[in-house]
């Protein structure tokens, strides 16, 4: 019985109000009754005392006025018939004798023979000391005695005897009556409080609890899905306002619920709702249906292991961990309905509804992203580790570095990429104009491939580089240049060497015949185009066979080298010297006519003849001179100069012969 | 708008309130003083026939029989009747005269429920010498306690002597005052009974000219109670009757002890009590049966007394005997010893 009462106390406002009201009512009743009883009792006791003395005095009066003892006796017994009067005793005389009493057996007996010591004592004290009134020890009897002087008819006439009247009243009925009155008063107060409580409860019931009940009912109906349920707004008071506010709140909540439902079901992100205890799928949205390829009903109620490739026990650990932390971001492999496994990034948070915890997961398919990321990682690796300088720069005239790799820094002698990045691209060109050219070409063609450019390291050392670059434009329209730079200095040197070897005579360093013929053709072209003259001088060391034979081939080679050095130093800038073969040399003289060529040839012959070549003594040369004519082929020119040389040989050597166009 | 029904959820406050009200009422009722705590009060004047109940009370037999009874001592039958009429006592020892007078003179409903004794000489008409017979009293002043059994005794005496009711002068003197009235010469004769009769004989040499021995069962002594009290407290009345019966039986076996105790109240010696009792026939329970029959002693005496009182002008009409008796107490006490 106790538990339901306590439960009602906890749940019921009515019980909470009723019980204190009852307690107050009961307490008020008890306090009122107690207080009133105390007051009534005092009053009653005082009244009874007065009554007792009045009775005693009445007996006194009867004793004084009685002619016969019987009158007094009768008066006393008649008086004693009153239920509240227990005992009356009239005693007088010396020694005192009972003159009358409500107990006839005591009549005319000496006071000392009375069986009640208390009555004896009180009568004697009263006779001696005057009126006495007291209450019995149990508080239920009033014992009153007043002195009297009585004329006893059967005594000596006229003699007054001292005596006393004892009256004992039974106060129980009176006290019970007063108690009843007090209780009735207390009960009335309690009843009044209860009545007010009942009224208050009725008001609370009808004005508060019942409207609250209707509001509660409406909320319950809404919760069960009845969207038409509204709390009745039956009044304009606070309860009515509460009902209206509740309705507004319900509507707002429903809108919010619809919004959240929409956010869940219609949102393009794949979302799952799991039971936080065991990972059972509770709900999934349309995007999830589409992504996984399962209809919604096919997944609800299934464990998440249906989708997640982790083992069930591992999944349980994950679920427990999320529940502990409140959220988790992680990547998993989810298997689709068609068996394909996709990499997914899952962001899960714990949501709690009505005491039930759920895991709300948002799933992103990151399969492609991961693939791309791995590619990027590969590219990054390449970028960082390939021994080829790579950079990204702005398209400005200075070429500010945006990105560059360690190989690039190393290429230009920087300690690291940061150091190089503090320089500009243009500063790396030996000729800043090359940078402008490159930029112009890039803007014109979008790219340049393996352009050889002259650059320099940070310490100023020159280097040749091969530059491949692209002009790129990002999504925001910003243009930049991606480029690859290779150090080709060595290759360039090798190429130059090869070139030199291809065009020069290995022994003397003069142009070889092949190169000379190219130059000759070029000159002929120019002469043909612009009408400018040019001439050839063909030199041959006289009797060179004899030198070789006399001084050896080394000496002959030395003479050849010295001759080239000697002749070359005496030519004009545009003039070109080439070894034609053996000890024959050819000199191309642009913009020079036959005479000029003859003069130069003569000066050369004279100089050689006057020069002492170490190791072989004086040597002489013979020279043939011919001028080019635009209307004749080059072969004719060559034949002419060769003929002229032949004639000089023929005519005695150490001389110059010219061959005109005739 | 779909207004949900509130009834199922919000219950009426009825049960709670009912419990509270009942509890409060119970509290108040429990506090009321209950009547059984008050003793049944029986007024008794000095009369040996009633003294057996005094004896029973002194011995504690009433309480043993389950009764809660207080004896209220009064000096005369008239005082007993008045105490009854005033509601000071629930029952009293009296005669058919008191029964009829209290029936008429108050709003109480007196019922006789036990016959303690009938007078067999105890009630006397005493006369001062030289008068020696009823006839000698013609025209004399006879002290009679007004509205008392004395009227019945005097009427019986006059009837037996063949005299009319008005053959003597009736002087109203209470029993207690008879000695003074004799001493002062205010009366010549008196209707009396012990112990006053004793006094009159001893102090004034008065002699009986009639006693009830001459008219057995004519003068009955009764226990009379209010009908309401009889109905409310049957156990107490049964206890009274049984205790009385026990005292009568006890006195027969131990007369000296019984009479000593009974005499103490009357201021008489055991011998005096014994001699007084010689003038009456005290009745125990078995003796009650015949008396309560229709046309039995009780019936006859009540009807006769009614006539006398009516003739004497004390009663306006004789009530039906059935309204004056309640034999159930005797029946209950006898049937369940």
Coordinates of C-alpha atoms in Angstrom, one line a residue, chain B:
Chain B
X1 CA -9.6 20.4 -34.0
X2 CA -9.6 17.1 -32.4
X3 CA -10.1 17.6 -28.6
X4 CA -8.9 14.6 -26.7
X5 CA -11.1 13.4 -23.9
X6 CA -9.7 14.3 -20.5
X7 CA -11.9 12.0 -18.6
X8 CA -9.6 9.0 -18.6
X9 CA -6.7 10.9 -17.4
X10 CA -8.0 13.3 -14.9
X11 CA -10.0 11.5 -12.2
X12 CA -12.5 13.1 -9.8
X13 CA -11.2 13.8 -6.4
X14 CA -14.0 11.8 -4.8
X15 CA -12.2 8.8 -3.1
X16 CA -9.6 10.9 -1.5
X17 CA -12.0 13.4 -0.1
X18 CA -14.3 10.6 1.1
X19 CA -11.5 9.0 3.0
X20 CA -10.6 12.2 4.6
X21 CA -14.1 13.0 5.7
X22 CA -14.7 9.6 7.1
X23 CA -11.4 9.8 9.0
X24 CA -12.3 13.1 10.4
X25 CA -15.8 12.0 11.4
X26 CA -14.3 8.9 13.0
X27 CA -11.9 11.0 14.9
X28 CA -14.7 13.1 16.3
X29 CA -17.0 10.1 17.1
X30 CA -14.2 8.3 18.8
X31 CA -13.7 11.3 21.1
X32 CA -17.4 11.4 22.2
X33 CA -17.9 10.1 25.7
X34 CA -19.7 6.8 25.5
X35 CA -22.7 6.2 27.7
X36 CA -21.7 2.8 29.1
X37 CA -18.9 4.6 31.0
X38 CA -21.6 6.2 33.2
X39 CA -23.0 3.9 35.8
X40 CA -26.7 2.9 35.8
X41 CA -28.0 5.0 38.7
X42 CA -30.6 3.4 41.0
X43 CA -32.2 5.5 43.7
X44 CA -33.1 3.7 46.9
X45 CA -34.8 4.9 50.0
X46 CA -34.3 3.2 53.3
X47 CA -36.5 0.1 53.0
X48 CA -35.3 -3.4 54.0
X49 CA -36.9 -4.8 50.9
X50 CA -34.6 -2.8 48.8
X51 CA -31.6 -3.2 51.1
X52 CA -30.8 -6.5 49.5
X53 CA -29.7 -4.6 46.5
X54 CA -27.6 -2.4 48.8
X55 CA -26.2 -5.6 50.2
X56 CA -25.5 -6.9 46.7
X57 CA -23.7 -3.7 45.8
X58 CA -21.6 -3.7 49.0
X59 CA -20.6 -7.3 48.3
X60 CA -19.7 -6.4 44.7
X61 CA -22.1 -8.9 43.2
X62 CA -23.7 -6.5 40.8
X63 CA -20.3 -5.8 39.2
X64 CA -19.6 -9.6 39.2
X65 CA -22.9 -10.1 37.3
X66 CA -21.6 -7.6 34.7
X67 CA -23.5 -4.6 35.9
X68 CA -22.1 -1.1 36.2
X69 CA -24.4 0.4 38.8
X70 CA -24.4 3.1 41.3
X71 CA -26.8 3.2 44.3
X72 CA -28.1 6.6 45.0
X73 CA -29.4 6.8 48.6
X74 CA -32.5 8.9 49.2
X75 CA -34.5 9.4 52.4
X76 CA -38.0 8.6 51.1
X77 CA -40.0 7.1 48.3
X78 CA -41.1 10.5 47.3
X79 CA -37.4 11.6 47.0
X80 CA -36.7 8.6 45.0
X81 CA -39.6 9.3 42.7
X82 CA -38.6 12.9 42.3
X83 CA -35.0 12.0 41.6
X84 CA -36.3 9.6 38.9
X85 CA -38.7 12.2 37.5
X86 CA -35.9 14.8 37.4
X87 CA -33.7 12.3 35.5
X88 CA -31.1 12.1 38.3
X89 CA -31.5 8.4 38.5
X90 CA -32.3 5.8 35.8
X91 CA -34.3 3.5 38.1
X92 CA -35.5 3.5 41.7
X93 CA -37.1 1.3 44.3
X94 CA -40.8 2.3 44.6
X95 CA -44.3 1.1 44.9
X96 CA -47.2 1.1 42.4
X97 CA -48.0 4.6 43.7
X98 CA -44.7 6.0 42.6
X99 CA -44.9 4.1 39.4
X100 CA -48.3 5.6 38.5
X101 CA -47.5 9.1 39.8
X102 CA -44.2 9.4 37.9
X103 CA -46.0 8.0 34.8
X104 CA -48.4 10.9 35.1
X105 CA -46.2 13.6 36.6
X106 CA -43.2 13.5 34.3
X107 CA -42.2 12.8 30.7
X108 CA -40.4 9.7 31.7
X109 CA -41.7 6.3 30.9
X110 CA -41.5 4.3 34.1
X111 CA -41.7 0.5 33.9
X112 CA -41.8 -1.9 36.8
X113 CA -39.3 -4.7 36.1
X114 CA -39.0 -6.6 39.4
X115 CA -41.0 -7.2 42.5
X116 CA -38.7 -7.0 45.5
X117 CA -41.2 -8.0 48.1
X118 CA -44.7 -7.6 49.3
X119 CA -45.6 -6.3 52.5
X120 CA -46.8 -8.8 55.1
X121 CA -47.2 -6.5 58.1
X122 CA -44.4 -4.1 57.5
X123 CA -46.7 -1.4 56.4
X124 CA -48.9 -0.4 59.3
X125 CA -51.3 2.1 60.5
X126 CA -50.1 3.1 63.9
X127 CA -52.2 4.9 66.4
X128 CA -51.5 6.4 69.8
X129 CA -53.2 4.7 72.6
X130 CA -55.9 4.4 73.5
X131 CA -57.0 3.8 69.9
X132 CA -56.6 0.1 69.2
X133 CA -58.5 -0.4 66.0
X134 CA -59.2 1.3 62.7
X135 CA -62.6 2.2 63.8
X136 CA -61.1 4.2 66.6
X137 CA -59.6 6.5 64.1
X138 CA -62.7 7.7 62.5
X139 CA -62.4 11.5 62.3
X140 CA -58.9 11.4 63.6
X141 CA -55.9 13.0 61.9
X142 CA -53.8 10.4 60.2
X143 CA -50.3 11.3 59.0
X144 CA -49.9 10.1 55.5
X145 CA -47.0 10.9 53.2
X146 CA -48.8 12.5 50.2
X147 CA -48.6 10.7 46.9
X148 CA -47.1 7.7 48.5
X149 CA -47.8 4.0 49.2
X150 CA -49.2 5.2 52.5
X151 CA -52.3 6.1 50.6
X152 CA -52.7 2.6 49.4
X153 CA -52.0 1.2 52.9
X154 CA -54.6 3.6 54.4
X155 CA -57.1 2.8 51.7
X156 CA -56.6 -1.0 52.2
X157 CA -56.9 -0.6 56.0
X158 CA -60.0 1.5 55.7
X159 CA -61.4 -0.9 53.2
X160 CA -60.8 -3.9 55.4
X161 CA -62.4 -2.0 58.3
X162 CA -65.3 -1.2 56.2
X163 CA -64.7 2.4 56.4
X164 CA -64.9 5.0 53.6
X165 CA -61.8 6.7 52.3
X166 CA -62.9 10.0 53.9
X167 CA -63.6 8.5 57.3
X168 CA -60.3 9.9 58.6
X169 CA -58.5 13.2 58.1
X170 CA -55.5 12.8 56.1
X171 CA -52.6 15.0 57.1
X172 CA -49.6 15.2 54.8
X173 CA -46.5 14.3 56.7
X174 CA -43.5 12.7 55.3
X175 CA -42.2 9.5 56.9
X176 CA -39.1 11.3 58.3
X177 CA -41.3 13.9 59.9
X178 CA -43.8 11.6 61.5
X179 CA -42.0 11.4 64.8
X180 CA -42.0 15.2 65.0
X181 CA -45.7 15.4 64.0
X182 CA -46.6 12.9 66.7
X183 CA -44.5 14.6 69.3
X184 CA -46.1 17.9 68.5
X185 CA -49.6 16.4 68.6
X186 CA -50.3 17.4 65.0
X187 CA -51.5 13.9 64.1
X188 CA -53.1 11.1 66.0
X189 CA -52.1 8.3 63.8
X190 CA -49.8 7.6 61.0
X191 CA -49.2 5.3 58.1
X192 CA -45.6 4.1 58.5
X193 CA -43.2 1.4 57.9
X194 CA -39.8 0.5 59.2
X195 CA -37.6 2.0 60.4
X196 CA -39.8 5.0 61.2
X197 CA -42.5 2.7 62.4
X198 CA -40.1 1.2 64.8
X199 CA -39.3 4.7 66.1
X200 CA -42.9 5.6 66.5
X201 CA -43.6 2.5 68.5
X202 CA -40.6 2.8 70.6
X203 CA -40.7 6.5 71.3
X204 CA -44.4 7.2 71.4
X205 CA -45.8 3.8 72.3
X206 CA -47.9 3.7 69.2
X207 CA -49.6 0.5 68.3
X208 CA -50.6 -0.9 64.9
X209 CA -54.3 -0.9 64.2
X210 CA -53.6 -2.4 60.7
X211 CA -50.8 -4.0 59.0
X212 CA -50.4 -5.6 55.6
X213 CA -50.2 -9.0 57.0
X214 CA -54.0 -8.7 56.9
X215 CA -53.8 -8.1 53.1
X216 CA -51.1 -10.1 51.6
X217 CA -49.8 -9.2 48.1
X218 CA -51.8 -6.1 48.3
X219 CA -48.8 -3.9 48.8
X220 CA -45.9 -4.6 46.5
X221 CA -42.5 -3.1 46.4
X222 CA -41.0 -2.8 42.9
X223 CA -37.9 -1.8 41.0
X224 CA -38.9 0.8 38.4
X225 CA -36.9 2.0 35.5
X226 CA -37.3 4.2 32.6
X227 CA -38.2 2.4 29.4
X228 CA -35.4 4.0 27.6
X229 CA -32.8 2.9 30.1
X230 CA -34.2 -0.6 30.0
X231 CA -33.8 -0.8 26.4
X232 CA -30.3 0.8 26.3
X233 CA -28.8 -1.2 29.2
X234 CA -30.4 -4.6 29.4
X235 CA -27.2 -6.2 30.7
X236 CA -27.0 -3.8 33.6
X237 CA -30.6 -4.5 34.6
X238 CA -30.1 -8.2 34.3
X239 CA -27.1 -7.9 36.5
X240 CA -29.2 -5.9 39.1
X241 CA -31.9 -8.6 39.2
X242 CA -29.4 -11.4 39.5
X243 CA -27.4 -9.7 42.1
X244 CA -30.6 -9.0 44.1
X245 CA -31.6 -12.6 43.8
X246 CA -28.1 -13.6 45.0
X247 CA -28.4 -11.3 48.0
X248 CA -31.8 -12.7 49.0
X249 CA -30.4 -16.2 48.8
X250 CA -27.3 -15.1 50.7
X251 CA -29.5 -13.6 53.5
X252 CA -31.4 -16.8 53.9
X253 CA -28.1 -18.7 54.5
X254 CA -26.3 -16.0 56.3
X255 CA -28.9 -13.8 57.8
X256 CA -26.8 -12.2 60.5
X257 CA -24.1 -11.0 58.3
X258 CA -26.6 -9.9 55.7
X259 CA -28.8 -8.0 58.2
X260 CA -25.8 -6.4 59.8
X261 CA -24.7 -4.9 56.5
X262 CA -28.2 -3.9 55.6
X263 CA -28.8 -2.4 59.0
X264 CA -25.7 -0.3 58.8
X265 CA -27.4 1.8 56.1
X266 CA -30.6 2.1 58.0
X267 CA -28.9 2.7 61.3
X268 CA -30.6 -0.5 62.6
X269 CA -29.2 -3.5 64.3
X270 CA -29.2 -6.9 62.6
X271 CA -32.0 -7.9 64.9
X272 CA -34.0 -4.8 64.0
X273 CA -33.6 -5.6 60.4
X274 CA -34.6 -9.2 60.9
X275 CA -37.7 -8.1 62.8
X276 CA -38.5 -5.6 60.1
X277 CA -38.2 -8.2 57.4
X278 CA -40.5 -10.3 59.3
X279 CA -43.2 -8.0 58.1
X280 CA -42.6 -8.5 54.4
X281 CA -42.1 -11.3 51.9
X282 CA -38.9 -10.8 50.0
X283 CA -38.8 -12.3 46.6
X284 CA -36.0 -14.0 44.7
X285 CA -36.0 -14.7 40.9
X286 CA -38.1 -17.9 40.9
X287 CA -40.8 -16.2 42.9
X288 CA -41.2 -13.6 40.1
X289 CA -42.9 -15.8 37.6
X290 CA -46.4 -15.9 38.8
X291 CA -46.5 -12.2 39.7
X292 CA -46.1 -11.0 36.1
X293 CA -48.9 -13.0 34.6
X294 CA -51.8 -11.2 33.2
X295 CA -54.2 -10.7 36.1
X296 CA -51.3 -11.6 38.4
X297 CA -50.4 -9.7 41.6
X298 CA -48.7 -7.0 39.7
X299 CA -51.5 -6.5 37.3
X300 CA -54.1 -6.4 40.0
X301 CA -52.2 -4.2 42.4
X302 CA -51.5 -1.7 39.6
X303 CA -55.1 -1.5 38.6
X304 CA -56.3 -1.2 42.1
X305 CA -53.7 1.4 43.0
X306 CA -54.7 3.3 39.9
X307 CA -58.3 3.4 41.1
X308 CA -57.3 4.6 44.6
X309 CA -55.1 7.3 43.3
X310 CA -57.7 8.5 40.9
X311 CA -60.3 8.5 43.6
X312 CA -57.9 10.4 45.8
X313 CA -57.5 12.9 43.1
X314 CA -53.8 12.2 42.4
X315 CA -54.4 10.7 39.0
X316 CA -56.5 12.0 36.2
X317 CA -56.8 8.5 34.6
X318 CA -55.6 5.0 35.1
X319 CA -53.1 4.1 32.4
X320 CA -53.0 0.6 30.9
X321 CA -51.0 -1.8 32.9
X322 CA -49.1 -3.0 29.9
X323 CA -47.6 0.4 29.6
X324 CA -46.3 0.2 33.2
X325 CA -44.4 -3.1 33.3
X326 CA -41.5 -4.7 31.5
X327 CA -41.2 -8.4 32.4
X328 CA -38.4 -9.0 30.0
X329 CA -35.7 -8.3 32.6
X330 CA -37.0 -11.0 34.8
X331 CA -37.4 -13.3 31.9
X332 CA -33.8 -12.6 30.7
X333 CA -32.3 -13.0 34.1
X334 CA -34.2 -16.2 34.8
X335 CA -33.6 -17.8 31.4
X336 CA -29.9 -17.2 31.5
X337 CA -28.7 -17.9 35.0

